[in-house]
Short mmCIF file of C-alpha atoms in Angstrom, two decimals:
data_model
loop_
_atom_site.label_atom_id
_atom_site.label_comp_id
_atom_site.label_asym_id
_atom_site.label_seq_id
_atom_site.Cartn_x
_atom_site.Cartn_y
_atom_site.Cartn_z
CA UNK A 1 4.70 -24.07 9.97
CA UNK A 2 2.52 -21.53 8.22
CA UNK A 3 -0.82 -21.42 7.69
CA UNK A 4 -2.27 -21.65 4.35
CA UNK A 5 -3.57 -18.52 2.79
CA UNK A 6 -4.86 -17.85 -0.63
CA UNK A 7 -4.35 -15.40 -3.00
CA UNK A 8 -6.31 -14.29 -6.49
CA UNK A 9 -3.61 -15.00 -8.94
CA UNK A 10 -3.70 -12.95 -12.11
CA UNK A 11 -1.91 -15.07 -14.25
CA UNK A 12 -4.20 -17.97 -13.51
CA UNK A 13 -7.42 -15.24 -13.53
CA UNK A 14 -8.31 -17.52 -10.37
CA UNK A 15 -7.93 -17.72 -6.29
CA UNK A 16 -5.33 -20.32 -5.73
CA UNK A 17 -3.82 -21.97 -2.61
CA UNK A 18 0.07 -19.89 -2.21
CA UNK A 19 2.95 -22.50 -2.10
CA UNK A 20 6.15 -20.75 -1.46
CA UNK A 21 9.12 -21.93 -2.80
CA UNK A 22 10.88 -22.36 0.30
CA UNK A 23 9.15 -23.67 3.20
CA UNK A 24 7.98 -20.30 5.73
CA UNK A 25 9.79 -17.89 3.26
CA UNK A 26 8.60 -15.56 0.74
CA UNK A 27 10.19 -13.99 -1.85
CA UNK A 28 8.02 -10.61 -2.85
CA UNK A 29 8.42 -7.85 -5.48
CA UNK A 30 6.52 -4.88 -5.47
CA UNK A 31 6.97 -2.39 -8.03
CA UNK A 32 7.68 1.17 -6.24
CA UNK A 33 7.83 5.17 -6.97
CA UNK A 34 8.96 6.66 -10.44
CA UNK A 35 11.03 9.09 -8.08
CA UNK A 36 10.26 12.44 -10.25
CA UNK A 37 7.40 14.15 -7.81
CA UNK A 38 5.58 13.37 -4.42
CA UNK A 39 3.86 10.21 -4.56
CA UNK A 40 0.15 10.43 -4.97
CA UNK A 41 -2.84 9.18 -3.18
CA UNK A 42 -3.30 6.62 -6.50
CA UNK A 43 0.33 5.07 -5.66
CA UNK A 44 -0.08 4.91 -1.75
CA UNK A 45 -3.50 2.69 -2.66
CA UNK A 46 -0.63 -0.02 -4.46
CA UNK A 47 1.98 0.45 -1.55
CA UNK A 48 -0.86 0.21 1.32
CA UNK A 49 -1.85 -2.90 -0.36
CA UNK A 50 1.19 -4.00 -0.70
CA UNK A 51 1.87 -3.32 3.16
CA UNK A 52 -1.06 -5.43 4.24
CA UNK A 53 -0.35 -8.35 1.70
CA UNK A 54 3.12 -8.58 3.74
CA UNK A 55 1.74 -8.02 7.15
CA UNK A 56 -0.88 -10.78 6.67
CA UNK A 57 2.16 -13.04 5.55
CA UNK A 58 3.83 -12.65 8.74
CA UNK A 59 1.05 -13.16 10.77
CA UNK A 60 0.11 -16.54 8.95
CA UNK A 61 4.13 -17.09 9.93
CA UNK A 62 5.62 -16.57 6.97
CA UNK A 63 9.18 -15.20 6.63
CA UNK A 64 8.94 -12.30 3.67
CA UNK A 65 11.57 -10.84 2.22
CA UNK A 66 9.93 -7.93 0.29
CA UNK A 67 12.52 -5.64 -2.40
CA UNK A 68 10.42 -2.36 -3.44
CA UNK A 69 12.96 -0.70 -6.90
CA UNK A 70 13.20 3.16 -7.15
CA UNK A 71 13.27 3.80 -10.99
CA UNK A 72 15.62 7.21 -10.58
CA UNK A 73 16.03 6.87 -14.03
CA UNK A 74 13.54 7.49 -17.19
CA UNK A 75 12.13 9.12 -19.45
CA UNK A 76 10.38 11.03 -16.91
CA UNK A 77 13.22 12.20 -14.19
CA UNK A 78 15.61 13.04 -16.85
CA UNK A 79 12.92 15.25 -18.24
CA UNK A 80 12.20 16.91 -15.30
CA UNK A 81 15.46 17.28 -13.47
CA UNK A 82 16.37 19.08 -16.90
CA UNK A 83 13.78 21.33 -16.62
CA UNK A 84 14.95 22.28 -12.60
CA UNK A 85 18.92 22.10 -14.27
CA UNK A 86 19.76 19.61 -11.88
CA UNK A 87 21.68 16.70 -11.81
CA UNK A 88 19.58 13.63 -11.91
CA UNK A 89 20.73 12.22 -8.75
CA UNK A 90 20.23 15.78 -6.57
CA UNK A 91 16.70 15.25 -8.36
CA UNK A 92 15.65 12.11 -7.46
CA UNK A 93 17.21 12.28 -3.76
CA UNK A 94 14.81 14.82 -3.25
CA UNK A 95 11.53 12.71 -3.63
CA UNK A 96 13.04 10.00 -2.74
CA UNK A 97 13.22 11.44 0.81
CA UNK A 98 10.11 12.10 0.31
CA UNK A 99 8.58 8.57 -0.39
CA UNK A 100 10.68 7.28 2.89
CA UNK A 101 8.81 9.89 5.00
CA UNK A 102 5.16 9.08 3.23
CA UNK A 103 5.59 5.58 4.19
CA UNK A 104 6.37 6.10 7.46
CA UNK A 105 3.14 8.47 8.00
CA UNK A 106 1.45 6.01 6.05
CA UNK A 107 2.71 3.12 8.47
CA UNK A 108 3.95 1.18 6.02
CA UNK A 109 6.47 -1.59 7.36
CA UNK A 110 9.75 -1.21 5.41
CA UNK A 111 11.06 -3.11 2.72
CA UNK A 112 13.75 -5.31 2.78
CA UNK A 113 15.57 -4.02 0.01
CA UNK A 114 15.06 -0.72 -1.94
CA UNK A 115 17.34 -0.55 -5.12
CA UNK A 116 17.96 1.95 -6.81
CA UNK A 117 18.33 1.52 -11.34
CA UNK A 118 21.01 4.00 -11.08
CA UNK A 119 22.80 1.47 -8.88
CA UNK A 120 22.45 -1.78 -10.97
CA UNK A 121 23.77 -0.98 -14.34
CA UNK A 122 25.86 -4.14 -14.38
CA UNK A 123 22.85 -5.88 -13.50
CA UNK A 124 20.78 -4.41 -16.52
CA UNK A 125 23.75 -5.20 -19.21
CA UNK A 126 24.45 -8.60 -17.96
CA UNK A 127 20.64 -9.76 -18.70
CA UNK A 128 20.88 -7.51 -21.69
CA UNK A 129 23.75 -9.72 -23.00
CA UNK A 130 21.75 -13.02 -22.01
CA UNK A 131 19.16 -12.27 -24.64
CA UNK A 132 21.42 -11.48 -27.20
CA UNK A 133 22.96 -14.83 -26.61
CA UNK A 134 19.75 -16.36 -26.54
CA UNK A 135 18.41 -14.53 -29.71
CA UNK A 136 16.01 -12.56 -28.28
CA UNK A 137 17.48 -9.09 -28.02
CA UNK A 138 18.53 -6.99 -31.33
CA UNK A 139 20.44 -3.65 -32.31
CA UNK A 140 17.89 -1.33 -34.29
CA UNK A 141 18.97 1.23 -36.63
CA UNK A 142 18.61 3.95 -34.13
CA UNK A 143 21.57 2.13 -32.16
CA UNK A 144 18.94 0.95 -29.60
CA UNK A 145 18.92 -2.44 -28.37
CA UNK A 146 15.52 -3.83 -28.41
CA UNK A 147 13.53 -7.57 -27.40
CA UNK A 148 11.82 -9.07 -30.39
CA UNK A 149 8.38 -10.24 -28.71
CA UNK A 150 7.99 -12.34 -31.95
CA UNK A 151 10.83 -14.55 -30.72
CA UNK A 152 9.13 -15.25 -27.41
CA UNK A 153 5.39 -17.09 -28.61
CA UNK A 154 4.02 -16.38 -24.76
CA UNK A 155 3.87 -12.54 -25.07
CA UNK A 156 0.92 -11.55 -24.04
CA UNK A 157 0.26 -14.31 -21.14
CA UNK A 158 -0.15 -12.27 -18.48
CA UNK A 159 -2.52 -9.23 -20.16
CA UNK A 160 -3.97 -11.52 -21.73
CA UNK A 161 -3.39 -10.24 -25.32
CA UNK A 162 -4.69 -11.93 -28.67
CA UNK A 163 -1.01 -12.38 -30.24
CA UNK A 164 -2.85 -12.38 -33.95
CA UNK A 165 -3.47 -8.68 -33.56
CA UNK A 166 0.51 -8.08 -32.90
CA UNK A 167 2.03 -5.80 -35.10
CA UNK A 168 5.23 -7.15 -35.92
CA UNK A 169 8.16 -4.97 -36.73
CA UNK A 170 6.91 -1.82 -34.74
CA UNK A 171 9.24 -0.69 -31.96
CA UNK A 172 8.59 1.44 -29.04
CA UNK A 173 11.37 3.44 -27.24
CA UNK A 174 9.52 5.29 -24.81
CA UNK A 175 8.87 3.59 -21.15
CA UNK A 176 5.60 3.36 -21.55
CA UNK A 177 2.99 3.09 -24.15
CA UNK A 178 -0.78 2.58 -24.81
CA UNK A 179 -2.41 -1.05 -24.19
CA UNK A 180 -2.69 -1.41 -28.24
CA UNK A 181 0.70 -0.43 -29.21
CA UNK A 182 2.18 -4.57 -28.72
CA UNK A 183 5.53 -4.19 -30.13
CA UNK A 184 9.32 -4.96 -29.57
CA UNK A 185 10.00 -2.56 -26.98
CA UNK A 186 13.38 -1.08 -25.75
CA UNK A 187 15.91 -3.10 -23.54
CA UNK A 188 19.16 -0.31 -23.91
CA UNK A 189 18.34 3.34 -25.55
CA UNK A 190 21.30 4.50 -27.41
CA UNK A 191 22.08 8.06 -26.06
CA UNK A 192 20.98 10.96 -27.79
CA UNK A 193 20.94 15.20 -26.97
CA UNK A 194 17.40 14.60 -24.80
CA UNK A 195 19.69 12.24 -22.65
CA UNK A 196 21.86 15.07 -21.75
CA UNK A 197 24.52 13.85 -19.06
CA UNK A 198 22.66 10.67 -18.32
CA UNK A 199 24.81 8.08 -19.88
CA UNK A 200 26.78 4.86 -19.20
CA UNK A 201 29.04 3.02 -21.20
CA UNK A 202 27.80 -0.48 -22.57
CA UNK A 203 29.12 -3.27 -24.79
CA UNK A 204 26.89 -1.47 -27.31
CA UNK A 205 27.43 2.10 -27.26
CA UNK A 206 26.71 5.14 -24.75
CA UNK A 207 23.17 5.07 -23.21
CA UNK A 208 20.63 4.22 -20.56
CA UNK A 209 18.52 1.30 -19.72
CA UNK A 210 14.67 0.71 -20.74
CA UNK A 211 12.44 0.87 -18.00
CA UNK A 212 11.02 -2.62 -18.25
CA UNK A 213 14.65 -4.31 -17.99
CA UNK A 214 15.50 -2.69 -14.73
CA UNK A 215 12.69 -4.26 -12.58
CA UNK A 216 13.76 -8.03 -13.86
CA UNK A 217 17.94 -7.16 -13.01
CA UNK A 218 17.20 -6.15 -9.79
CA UNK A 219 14.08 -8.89 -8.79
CA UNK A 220 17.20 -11.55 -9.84
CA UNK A 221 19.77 -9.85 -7.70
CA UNK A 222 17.86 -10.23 -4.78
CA UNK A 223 15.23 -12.87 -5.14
CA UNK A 224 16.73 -15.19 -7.78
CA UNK A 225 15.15 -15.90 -11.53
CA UNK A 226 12.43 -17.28 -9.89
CA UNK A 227 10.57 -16.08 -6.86
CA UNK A 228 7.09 -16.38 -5.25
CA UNK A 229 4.81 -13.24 -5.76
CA UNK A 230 5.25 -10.13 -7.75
CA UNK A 231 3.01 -7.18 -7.20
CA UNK A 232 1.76 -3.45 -8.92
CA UNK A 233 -1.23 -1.79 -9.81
CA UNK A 234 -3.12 -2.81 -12.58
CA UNK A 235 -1.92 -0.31 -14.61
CA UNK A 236 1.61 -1.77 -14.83
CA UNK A 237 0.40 -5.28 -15.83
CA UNK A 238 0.63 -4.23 -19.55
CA UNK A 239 3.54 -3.37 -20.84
CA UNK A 240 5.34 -3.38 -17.68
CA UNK A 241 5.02 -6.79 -15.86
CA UNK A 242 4.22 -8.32 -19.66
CA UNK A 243 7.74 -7.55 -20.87
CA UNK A 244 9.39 -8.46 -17.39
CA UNK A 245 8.08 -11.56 -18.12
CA UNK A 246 9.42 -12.07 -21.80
CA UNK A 247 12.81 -10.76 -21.01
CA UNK A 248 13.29 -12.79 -17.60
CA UNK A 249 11.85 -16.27 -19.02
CA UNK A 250 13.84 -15.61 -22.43
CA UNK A 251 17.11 -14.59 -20.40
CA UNK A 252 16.68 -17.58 -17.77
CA UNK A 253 14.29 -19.82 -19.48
CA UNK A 254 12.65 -21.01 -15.91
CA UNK A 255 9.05 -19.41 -14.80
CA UNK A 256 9.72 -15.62 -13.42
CA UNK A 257 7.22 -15.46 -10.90
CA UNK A 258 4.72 -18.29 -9.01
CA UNK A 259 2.01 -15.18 -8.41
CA UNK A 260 0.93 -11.98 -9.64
CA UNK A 261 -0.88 -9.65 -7.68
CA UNK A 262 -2.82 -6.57 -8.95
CA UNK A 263 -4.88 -4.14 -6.94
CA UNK A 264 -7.60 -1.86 -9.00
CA UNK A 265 -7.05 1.77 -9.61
CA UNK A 266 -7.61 4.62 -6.89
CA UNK A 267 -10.97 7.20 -7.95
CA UNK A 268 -11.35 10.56 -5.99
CA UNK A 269 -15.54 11.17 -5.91
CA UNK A 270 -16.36 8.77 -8.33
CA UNK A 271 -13.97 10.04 -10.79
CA UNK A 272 -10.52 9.10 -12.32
CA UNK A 273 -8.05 11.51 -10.53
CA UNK A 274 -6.18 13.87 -12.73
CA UNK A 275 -4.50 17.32 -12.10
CA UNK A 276 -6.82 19.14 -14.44
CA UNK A 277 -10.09 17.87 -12.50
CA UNK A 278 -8.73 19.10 -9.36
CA UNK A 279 -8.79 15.74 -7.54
CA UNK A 280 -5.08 15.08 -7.74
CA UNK A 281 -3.51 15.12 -4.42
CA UNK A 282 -0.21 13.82 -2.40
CA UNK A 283 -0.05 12.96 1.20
CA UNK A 284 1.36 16.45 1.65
CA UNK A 285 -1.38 17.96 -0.10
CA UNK A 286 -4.02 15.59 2.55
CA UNK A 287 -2.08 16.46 5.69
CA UNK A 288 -2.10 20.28 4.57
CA UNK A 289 -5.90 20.42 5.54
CA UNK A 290 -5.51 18.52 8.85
CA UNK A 291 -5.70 14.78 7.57
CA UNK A 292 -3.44 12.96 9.94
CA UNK A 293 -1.63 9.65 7.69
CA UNK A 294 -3.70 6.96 10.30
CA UNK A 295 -6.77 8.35 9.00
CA UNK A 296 -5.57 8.05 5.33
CA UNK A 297 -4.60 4.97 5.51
CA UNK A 298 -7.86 3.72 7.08
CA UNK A 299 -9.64 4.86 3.96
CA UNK A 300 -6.95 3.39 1.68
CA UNK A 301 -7.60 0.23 2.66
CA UNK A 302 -11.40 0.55 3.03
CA UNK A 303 -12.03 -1.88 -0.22
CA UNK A 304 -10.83 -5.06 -1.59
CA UNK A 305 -8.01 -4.26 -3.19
CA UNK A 306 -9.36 -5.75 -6.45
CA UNK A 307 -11.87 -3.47 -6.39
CA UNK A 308 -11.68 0.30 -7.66
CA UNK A 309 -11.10 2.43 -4.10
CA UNK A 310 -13.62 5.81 -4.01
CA UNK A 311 -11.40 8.46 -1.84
CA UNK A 312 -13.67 10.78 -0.37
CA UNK A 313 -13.37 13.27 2.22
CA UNK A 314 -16.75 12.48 3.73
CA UNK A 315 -14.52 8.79 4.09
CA UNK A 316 -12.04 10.75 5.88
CA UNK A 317 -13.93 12.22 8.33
CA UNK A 318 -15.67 9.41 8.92
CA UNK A 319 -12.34 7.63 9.24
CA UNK A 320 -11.25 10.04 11.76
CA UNK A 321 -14.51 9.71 13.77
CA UNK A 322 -14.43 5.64 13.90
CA UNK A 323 -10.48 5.70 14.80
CA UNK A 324 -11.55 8.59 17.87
CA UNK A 325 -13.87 5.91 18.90
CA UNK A 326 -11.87 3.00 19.03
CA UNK A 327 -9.07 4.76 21.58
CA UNK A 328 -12.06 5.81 23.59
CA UNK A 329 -12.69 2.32 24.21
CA UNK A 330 -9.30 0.96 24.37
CA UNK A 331 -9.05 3.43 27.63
CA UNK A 332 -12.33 1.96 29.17
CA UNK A 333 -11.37 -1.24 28.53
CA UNK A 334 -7.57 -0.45 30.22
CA UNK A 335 -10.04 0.97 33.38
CA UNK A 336 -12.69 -1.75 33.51
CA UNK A 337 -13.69 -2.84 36.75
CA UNK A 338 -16.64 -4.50 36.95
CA UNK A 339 -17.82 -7.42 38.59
CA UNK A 340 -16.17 -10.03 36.51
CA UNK A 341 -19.46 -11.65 34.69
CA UNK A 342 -18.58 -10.76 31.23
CA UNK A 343 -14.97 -12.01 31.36
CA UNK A 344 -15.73 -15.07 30.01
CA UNK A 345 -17.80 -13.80 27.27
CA UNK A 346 -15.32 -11.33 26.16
CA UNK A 347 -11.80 -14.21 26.33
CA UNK A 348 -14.81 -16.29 24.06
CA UNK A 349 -15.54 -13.07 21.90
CA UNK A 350 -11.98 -12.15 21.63
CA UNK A 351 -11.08 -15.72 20.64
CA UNK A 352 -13.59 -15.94 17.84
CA UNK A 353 -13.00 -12.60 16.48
CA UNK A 354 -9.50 -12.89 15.85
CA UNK A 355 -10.01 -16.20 14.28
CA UNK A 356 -12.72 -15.05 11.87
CA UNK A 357 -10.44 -12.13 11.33
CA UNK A 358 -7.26 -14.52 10.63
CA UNK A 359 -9.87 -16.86 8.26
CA UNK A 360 -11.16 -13.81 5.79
CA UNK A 361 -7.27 -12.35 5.88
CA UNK A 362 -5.79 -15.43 4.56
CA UNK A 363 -8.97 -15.43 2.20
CA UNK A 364 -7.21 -12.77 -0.90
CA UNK A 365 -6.88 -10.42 1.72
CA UNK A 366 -10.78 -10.22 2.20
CA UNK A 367 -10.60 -6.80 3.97
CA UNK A 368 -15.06 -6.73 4.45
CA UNK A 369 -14.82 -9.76 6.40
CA UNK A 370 -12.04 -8.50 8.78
CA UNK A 371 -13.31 -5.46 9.54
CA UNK A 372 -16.62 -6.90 10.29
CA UNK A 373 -14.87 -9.34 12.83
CA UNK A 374 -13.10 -5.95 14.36
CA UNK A 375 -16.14 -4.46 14.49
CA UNK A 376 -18.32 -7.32 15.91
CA UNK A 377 -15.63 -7.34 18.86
CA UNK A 378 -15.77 -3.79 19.29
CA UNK A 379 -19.89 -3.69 19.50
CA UNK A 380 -19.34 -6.57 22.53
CA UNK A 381 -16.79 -5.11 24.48
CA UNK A 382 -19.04 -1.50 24.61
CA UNK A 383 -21.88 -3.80 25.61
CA UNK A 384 -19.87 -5.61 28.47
CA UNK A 385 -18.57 -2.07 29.31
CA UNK A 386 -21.97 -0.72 29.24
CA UNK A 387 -22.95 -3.17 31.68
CA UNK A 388 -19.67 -3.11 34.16
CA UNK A 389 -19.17 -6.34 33.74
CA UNK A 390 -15.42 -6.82 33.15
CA UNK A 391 -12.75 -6.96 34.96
CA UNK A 392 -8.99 -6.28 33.62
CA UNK A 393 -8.60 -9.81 33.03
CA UNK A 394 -11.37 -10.09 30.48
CA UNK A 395 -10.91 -6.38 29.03
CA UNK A 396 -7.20 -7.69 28.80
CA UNK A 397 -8.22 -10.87 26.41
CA UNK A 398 -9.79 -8.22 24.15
CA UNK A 399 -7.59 -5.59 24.13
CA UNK A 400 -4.71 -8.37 23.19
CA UNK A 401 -7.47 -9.33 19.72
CA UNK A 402 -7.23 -5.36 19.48
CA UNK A 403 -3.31 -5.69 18.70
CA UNK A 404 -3.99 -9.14 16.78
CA UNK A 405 -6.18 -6.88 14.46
CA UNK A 406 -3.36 -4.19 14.22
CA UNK A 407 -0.64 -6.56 13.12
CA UNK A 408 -2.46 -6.19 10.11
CA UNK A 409 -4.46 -2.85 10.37
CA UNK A 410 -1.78 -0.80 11.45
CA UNK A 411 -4.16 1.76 12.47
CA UNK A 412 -6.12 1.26 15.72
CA UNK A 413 -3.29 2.40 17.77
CA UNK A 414 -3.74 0.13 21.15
CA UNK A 415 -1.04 1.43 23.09
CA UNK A 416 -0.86 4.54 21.92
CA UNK A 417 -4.42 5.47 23.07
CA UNK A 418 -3.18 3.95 26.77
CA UNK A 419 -0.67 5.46 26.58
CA UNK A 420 -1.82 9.14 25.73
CA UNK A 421 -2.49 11.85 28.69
CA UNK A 422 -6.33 10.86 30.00
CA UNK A 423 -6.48 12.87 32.80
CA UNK A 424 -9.62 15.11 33.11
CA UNK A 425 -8.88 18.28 34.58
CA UNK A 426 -10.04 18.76 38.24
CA UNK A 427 -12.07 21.81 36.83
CA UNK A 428 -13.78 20.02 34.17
CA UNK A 429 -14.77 17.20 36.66
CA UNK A 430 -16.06 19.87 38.91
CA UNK A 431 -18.81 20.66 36.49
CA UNK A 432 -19.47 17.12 35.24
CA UNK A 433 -20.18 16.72 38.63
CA UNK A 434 -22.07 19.79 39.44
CA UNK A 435 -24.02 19.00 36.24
CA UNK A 436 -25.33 15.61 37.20
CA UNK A 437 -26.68 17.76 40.46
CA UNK A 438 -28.56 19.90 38.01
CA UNK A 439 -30.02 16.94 36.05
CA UNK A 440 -31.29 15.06 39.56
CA UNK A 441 -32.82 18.52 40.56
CA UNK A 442 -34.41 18.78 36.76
CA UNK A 443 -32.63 22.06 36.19
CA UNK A 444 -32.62 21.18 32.29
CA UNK A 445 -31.04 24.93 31.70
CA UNK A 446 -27.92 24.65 34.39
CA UNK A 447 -27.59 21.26 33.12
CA UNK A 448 -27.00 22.12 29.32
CA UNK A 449 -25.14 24.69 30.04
CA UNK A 450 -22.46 22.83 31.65
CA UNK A 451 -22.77 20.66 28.84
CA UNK A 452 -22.11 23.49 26.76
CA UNK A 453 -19.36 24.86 29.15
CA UNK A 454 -17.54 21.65 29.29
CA UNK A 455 -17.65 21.09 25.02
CA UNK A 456 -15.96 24.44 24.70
CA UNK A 457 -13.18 23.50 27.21
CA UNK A 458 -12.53 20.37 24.63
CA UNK A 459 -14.25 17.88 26.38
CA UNK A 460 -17.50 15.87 25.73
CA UNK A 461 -19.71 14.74 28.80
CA UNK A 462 -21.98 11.05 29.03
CA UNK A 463 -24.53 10.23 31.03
CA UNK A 464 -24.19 6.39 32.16
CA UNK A 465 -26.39 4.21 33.92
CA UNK A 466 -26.51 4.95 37.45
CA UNK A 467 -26.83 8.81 37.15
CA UNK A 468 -22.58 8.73 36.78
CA UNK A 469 -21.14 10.15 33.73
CA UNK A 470 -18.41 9.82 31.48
CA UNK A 471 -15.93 12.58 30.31
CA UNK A 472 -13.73 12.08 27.20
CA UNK A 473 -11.74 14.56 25.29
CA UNK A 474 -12.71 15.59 22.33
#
């Protein structure tokens, strides 16, 4: 049986205990890439998120069966695959490679499902027809096909929005639209020149689909009309996830969705990113100046995701200094041999660590709390090490939290950093050695400069108790 874990629901503006529908099962949605350009930094915030919200589901034992959509068609990538003269489809595959190859970098589990709109027409006109039948959907004069909000008296449930300042009659066409414009918005757009060749035949005329009817087709097709948690930034809570909600409830008249997630927006230096302040950038652009995706992701998950995330590069250099740090101590830890009288303080460390990390998890994903547990266990076992007092079976127990922690984390790289070439070069531990002869005859010169000598062959040299040392590479 799972345990119980608890999630801030936005529909409820409250933490609540999560039920799922069926028992050890979840049913997830999480809105994915407009496929017209590399995903940003901004985006990979929501699908990091998104990534950890599964991976603590699994490790409280749940079964989750997550479906990300690919909207490869819109306003936007007909717009721009018109501008490059391709066909939409050559378009989108192109960044929708992409996205596949981000994720991966990014270490971000895959979903179960990844539709595609262009794929689910049927889909889209079947629930189109279900509103007509139900009243709800209407043919405009521009041929368009749009939901009458007016019809459906819980608009606005989910933003939030006072219905008295509606504006009834006003239609919107585009796929999105500005908080304040609440208004019957577009379920089928009837084809017209900017359309070019993107077209399909419907019970109403030539056209495409509206953005906001694509998401509900496809979360029915593979989760059913109502399923257990639907997630996004919060920048697609209004209209997006608003109308998803009219149009599914007024198709299917049952709840949509049991829990809505939202993480904050993504700010680059304190500021909102945007291409004309400079601070716009893609994983592409990051890994251009050396950033590898581990260290990214680190810093993308460095704040509650309810909270606004400050990128910084300062954050990522920092990131890449901690991560260095915690293989050099998964390799001491894989060589401890001490005299045993820390083991027992390290299997109780280990223990308590992964349970305070489990507890603040299952807590809204309280991210603070489990990194402090990760790095409470990482102070102890440098103190144990410090004092050669474990042996493997107690640098074992903690090494094992170490992978506990990654379940989730995705990041610290356990076996990876075991795994990885360690061995010093004879030469290099021919002047480690010859330096700690320098330091017992106080020959501070000869001894900083095979400091010196060994930094510029790539490797940094510690002194330990004992007059020993300790060589790592750098």
């Amino acid at each position: 049986m799972a345990d119980k874990v608890r999630f801030f629901n936005t529909m409820a503006r409250k933490v609540q205990e999560f039920e799922s529908i069926q028992a050890d099962k979840v049913g997830l949605y999480t809105c994915g890439p407009t496929v017209y350009n590399f995903a940003h930094i901004g985006n990979f915030r929501a699908y990091t998120f998104e990534d950890i919200l599964c991976r603590t589901l699994r490790l409280a034992g749940y079964e989750v069966k997550q479906v990300m959509n690919l909207t490869d068609v819109d306003d936007k990538t007909i717009r721009d695959s018109q501008k490059e003269n391709l066909p939409l489809k050559e378009f989108t595959a192109r960044y929708i490679k992409a996205f596949f190859e981000d994720l991966k970098k990014l270490r971000i589990h895959p979903a179960a499902v990844y539709p595609a709109a262009t794929e689910h027409i049927p889909e889209m006109i079947a629930l189109i027809q279900k509103l007509f039948d139900k009243g709800y959907a209407y043919i405009a004069e521009d041929k368009s096909i749009y939901f009458a909000i007016d019809k459906f008296p819980q608009y606005g449930k989910l933003a939030n929005i006072d219905r008295e300042n509606q504006r009834a009659g006003v239609r919107i066409k585009t796929d999105e639209y500005a908080k304040d414009s609440v208004a019957d918005f577009a379920l089928w757009k009837a084809w017209d020149d900017k359309d070019g060749d993107v077209v399909w035949d419907s019970p109403w005329g030539k056209g495409r689909p509206g953005w906001h009817i694509e998401c509900s087709a496809m979360a029915m097709k593979y989760l059913g009309p109502t399923f257990d948690i639907h997630t996004g930034g919060i920048d697609n809570m209004f209209p997006h996830h608003e109308d998803e909600i009219a149009q599914s409830e007024g198709a299917n008249e049952v709840k949509y969705v049991n829990y809505w997630l939202h993480c904050a927006h993504l700010m680059v230096n304190g500021e909102k990113m945007s291409k004309s302040l400079g601070n716009f950038f893609t994983l592409r652009d990051l890994e251009a100046q050396g950033r590898s995706g581990r260290e990214i992701r680190y810093v993308l998950m460095g704040t509650h995701y309810r909270k606004k995330l400050n990128f910084t590069f300062d954050a990522l250099d920092q990131a890449k200094e901690i991560l260095r740090k915690f293989d050099d101590c998964f390799v001491r830890l894989a060589a401890a041999s001490g005299d045993g009288s820390g083991d027992a303080e390290a299997v109780s460390a280990a223990g308590k660590a992964v349970e305070n990390f489990k507890n603040a998890m299952f807590d809204d994903l309280n991210t603070a709390e489990a990194s402090a547990a990760i790095f409470g266990l990482f102070h102890d076992a440098n103190k144990l090490l410090a004092n050669n007092s474990l042996t493997a079976a107690g640098a074992t127990a903690v090494l094992d939290a170490f992978r506990t922690f990654d379940r989730v984390w995705a990041c610290l790289d356990v076996d990876a950093a075991l795994s990885a070439d360690n061995t010093i070069p004879a030469e290099i531990e021919a002047m480690a050695a010859a330096r700690v002869e320098a330091r017992k005859n106080k020959n501070w010169a000869e001894s900083d400069r095979l400091r010196d000598e060994i930094k510029n062959h790539g490797y940094s040299v510690e002194d330990v108790p004992g007059g020993g040392y300790r060589l790592k590479k750098l």
